[in-house]
């Protein structure tokens, strides 16, 4: 930290113990300490300098990433950072460059679908970094519809091998991260064909490149799929294309935990229940939700600090200009995002617990809660990633023109984050899955089958259909049970409405298709309820001076700003009347005023280093303008006073003296 | 056009005359013909090849732009394209690279604020390209608040000169396009100080660089402000930083149309009415609205075509996979944007008329309508640019993973478009100005002062406050007057509500500040009404088989999808009841089905060449997959099979055999 602190006055107005809030955000004191130590380590290492602010040509960008990844790997080994805490912390501070080391989804796929023997063999190689693997599922022609993949794996009983083949152009593997240039191996998803029959899509471990000279093996064509959104962002990654021309692999390279092909070409199921693979899915989705809170909080931290530094327009009395964070329009755009970052953090933490819980249940062969867990995690992935992508871009706009500069850190944060709305399940496709679960839940009401977990509120569906909101004054909205019931009533009523409308169609499928937009809204209502309820639950558990009060305010902001945003839902379902909606709005404004003096401290509690933020606007010390100015001169265009191309293209124009009337 | 046409079946289902629609979109047959001819010219010229799909290093990117700009200039001169139609057409097909030639806002500023003599001198130089000018208003510390600019222009009666100076770091000019590397001159906004008194911000023409060797003149520091959002986008432009150290300019370089400083340092107003400058503002804003429809239609064209090509998931009966454009969720995201592109096109066309109308009124010294016109143009700038930026990004998401590739054209389209939400007035700041106008309008109701133009509906405020929507069945929503009155009633009621709530505050200013979020919503309601009413008005005027029917459907989609989006507004103001809202939704779904077979033809009507679209996904012939595949291999990362950096960084890792347990 430098000596000046332009935000000191903001920090003095905080009404809570920031150190205690840091612990709450980090999850525990232990987590905070390690994160803090690792953060400093990374920030002080010149190898990790963020030098890609200016536009690097693709090859240079990629090479740079390899350098950093290798350095990080060396560091982890040298410092013997063998435990999960430390590794995760390092991964956290150097996002993206680590995807190569993590080998994407390669490891989780083998863990989920490989036999014990396969896991032992391949994971050991991967952990030792003797191979680098990627996850090759998506094809040029198929992403969401995994069952439609076209790559074939045909068993050849003569040689006891599978023949992996790309029969069409659209069957080319397309998108896998790490595939294009680096991976030596891949888990390839292909249609298993044996004895002339197609058994659908299965996973196979395929070696792609020689471990000797890194050249693609015979029959294999690999390349990078080209430039992506943003100038750095995912361009540091070699998302790749891959084609097979009758490539032979040993039969044992099929991932055989759930099913096998025998030596004589028989397809047999193992006695391991299929449901076990869901564990991996829950794990991946909780990680995505946790990433959402990281990305959103980072953007919010930048926007809150800069909004406190930035002054624009004088107060009526001609005093100093107003900090833009004092404008109610700024607050109404910014504070709900501040609240969302906390909300997503807590729901992500809860998903970690859910993962442990599910794992135990799966091991006990208890699969009853799986549909509910699936709907919950799919929905939360969709909700948090969409809200985060939109939120980052809103934070960028909240910084005015300067937010458009790469040195603000926000453009790259958006570009690198936004594909989370698409990968691991397109967000709309996921919400439709949630909707299916909800419609099923409604259809089983009264059947004796009791909804559980995040769907348990359907047990009181009858009550919620009748429920009347009893808010009479703005403060009534501070009551968590009022908020909770309002969200429950909305969710139940939207789901029941949809179910009723579907039942009027000629078939359920047709009704579902026709009403799918409404169904998506019902799914969103269900997911927002989950986040609200987890936030409310969390508030009671926290410790530290003033911490609970702040979190309660943020929780209320999260909920009431959602009510405002989705007012159509709440009013059409008659959960609220217009007066109660107006009162919610009044209360929301009051909450903004309450949070205002704490805003900077609330983002300080994330404990993000300036290095991690990578933003001239989000600096801890608020010393924005000199840094913006300094950063500008580093652009290569400033290498020379007269730019390249002037003599060739501009001077002749200036000197030609051709008249030409315009406009 | 190639021989295959994968979209031929889509084109056959169109129920209207596409050629007639092209004329409607272009504005006239003449406009269409010229646009078409110029489009072909540009597309066939190898100099304009879109070769920046891959990531170019900044200097190379910039040099490339200079090359294209010089070539375009040459072309225009060689072909003697002297009339406006042709020039605009060329500008249209080569966006951005032309900003240098257009000299940004330099020309309009001199036109608006220069005396006849000054215009003659400077515009002639600019038109002949003997100088290149930029518009230097924004500073590091001030953007929205132009009155807070800090650069000073102090009159020195001894030398009869102004001394331009940057007294603080935050007074550095920051952002002007073309400033960083190319401009020789600028219109610089600075506080005029004479005789010890500060007369506020005025414009001055300042020479920045030597016309001889392009070096900055003494006392002037200039540079580029560094990388911006996206990899191409505005990085082709040299937005710049500029500092003055007591730079002397002749007194006559002050733009003196409205006020002057005399030889002896007296500040005097001319008899030209200040209001005249508003003409320029209306001109600039109509251009921005027109750009919005271009950018949005471009994105929509790509997303519609690709959604018709892309198939994902089988129908129940196991036939071919479903085109994703047939999913109702896809339609409910895409078709409102298709409708918006048309809506913005027509409101932009109407703004052109408004500009002519205003110009005439100004010349007749009739300033009565100015506040209304100002609110209308400010609001439409805000509404259309925000909706377009969001719409482009939604189109990108609608293309799934492939939309994230630069070869889709969508990432760059977003990155280059999105600053339109910030420049020429931050969108929220503009809406607050609209809100001020509305509150004033409400306060004058009953005073005898009759609201005119786009605010004329306030004349029937009393009726609208009482109005009851009489929709009883879904088809009732097809009645334009029902839609219009619903939008009018919502706008009036929101404005009146705000005014009433403000009147409860201790002062109007305080009330305005406290309720500014609600005010922004009222302003949006006013602007959406304008767009809806212009669309309705347009529908009656069009010619051609089936054209009116299609546009009526799009107009209804635009309005009803807005009702759905802003349902909270319509319900809290009791313009609609929940049943009527549900009927609007039913009608909307029916309209989607009606537009579906026409969707591809409706984007064909934009008459965009594949060159202009610059998208593998949006190709006219729908031949998407081979082109995506082909494009990928052009990335420099594919220059070599084994990537740069492998031997240095990856191979050592693969060979080190250090065990390390993870995850
Ligand atoms: C940065 C990035 C990294 C990736 N990394 C990997 C990786 O490592 N390995 C890998 O295998 N893949 C990877 N992917 C691919 C990713 O998994 C797919 O892009 C994703 O599954 C979405 O599929 P799609 O692109 O085919 O979209 P599509 O399914 O084609 O979606 C296009 C549109 O159709 C709509 N749609 C599709 N189906 C339906 C339906 N049933 N109902 C309604 N609407 C529908 C969608 O909502 C969307 O609007 C990556 C993608 C990206 C962008
Ligand atoms: C690509 C690009 C090109 C540009 N080209 C030029 C050019 O050629 N010449 C030139 O002079 N300038 C140029 N600009 C600068 C541009 O005009 C400013 O960025 C713009 O005016 C916004 O001002 P700001 O950046 O200071 O934002 P700020 O005013 O600092 O806005 C920051 C935040 O404060 C909020 N805010 C500010 N005032 C208020 C208020 N009164 N009430 C409520 N909220 C408020 C805003 O809504 C925003 O959320 C360009 C900018 C960009 C991004």
GROMACS .gro file of C-alpha atoms in nm, chain A residues 7 9-16 18 21 297 300-308 323-326 330-331 334-339 342 550 553-554 557 591-606:
model
   54
    7UNK     CA    1  -1.027   0.669   0.035
    9UNK     CA    2  -1.236   0.917   0.473
   10UNK     CA    3  -1.454   0.644   0.326
   11UNK     CA    4  -1.290   0.382   0.544
   12UNK     CA    5  -1.345   0.590   0.855
   13UNK     CA    6  -1.721   0.591   0.808
   14UNK     CA    7  -1.749   0.211   0.813
   15UNK     CA    8  -1.974   0.090   1.093
   16UNK     CA    9  -1.843  -0.264   1.118
   18UNK     CA   10  -1.371  -0.506   0.837
   21UNK     CA   11  -1.599  -0.938   0.755
  297UNK     CA   12  -1.691  -0.906  -0.646
  300UNK     CA   13  -1.786  -0.445  -0.786
  301UNK     CA   14  -1.471  -0.365  -0.590
  302UNK     CA   15  -1.338  -0.163  -0.883
  303UNK     CA   16  -1.666   0.018  -0.945
  304UNK     CA   17  -1.732   0.100  -0.579
  305UNK     CA   18  -1.387   0.242  -0.518
  306UNK     CA   19  -1.384   0.442  -0.838
  307UNK     CA   20  -1.736   0.572  -0.775
  308UNK     CA   21  -1.611   0.703  -0.441
  323UNK     CA   22  -1.887   1.176  -0.549
  324UNK     CA   23  -2.076   0.980  -0.812
  325UNK     CA   24  -2.143   0.707  -0.556
  326UNK     CA   25  -2.377   0.955  -0.389
  330UNK     CA   26  -2.550   0.505  -0.927
  331UNK     CA   27  -2.646   0.340  -0.598
  334UNK     CA   28  -2.422  -0.060  -0.796
  335UNK     CA   29  -2.546  -0.170  -0.455
  336UNK     CA   30  -2.763  -0.457  -0.580
  337UNK     CA   31  -2.447  -0.591  -0.746
  338UNK     CA   32  -2.250  -0.547  -0.424
  339UNK     CA   33  -2.526  -0.744  -0.252
  342UNK     CA   34  -2.211  -1.150  -0.122
  550UNK     CA   35  -2.434  -0.498   0.724
  553UNK     CA   36  -2.887  -0.480   0.487
  554UNK     CA   37  -2.720  -0.641   0.185
  557UNK     CA   38  -3.107  -0.510  -0.085
  591UNK     CA   39  -3.119   0.063   0.260
  592UNK     CA   40  -2.899   0.228  -0.001
  593UNK     CA   41  -2.844   0.519   0.237
  594UNK     CA   42  -2.763   0.276   0.513
  595UNK     CA   43  -2.504   0.090   0.307
  596UNK     CA   44  -2.352   0.399   0.151
  597UNK     CA   45  -2.102   0.486   0.431
  598UNK     CA   46  -1.997   0.121   0.443
  599UNK     CA   47  -1.963   0.060   0.073
  600UNK     CA   48  -1.586   0.096   0.041
  601UNK     CA   49  -1.523  -0.110   0.354
  602UNK     CA   50  -1.757  -0.379   0.223
  603UNK     CA   51  -1.539  -0.424  -0.086
  604UNK     CA   52  -1.219  -0.397   0.119
  605UNK     CA   53  -1.347  -0.707   0.296
  606UNK     CA   54  -1.282  -0.913  -0.017
   0.00000   0.00000   0.00000
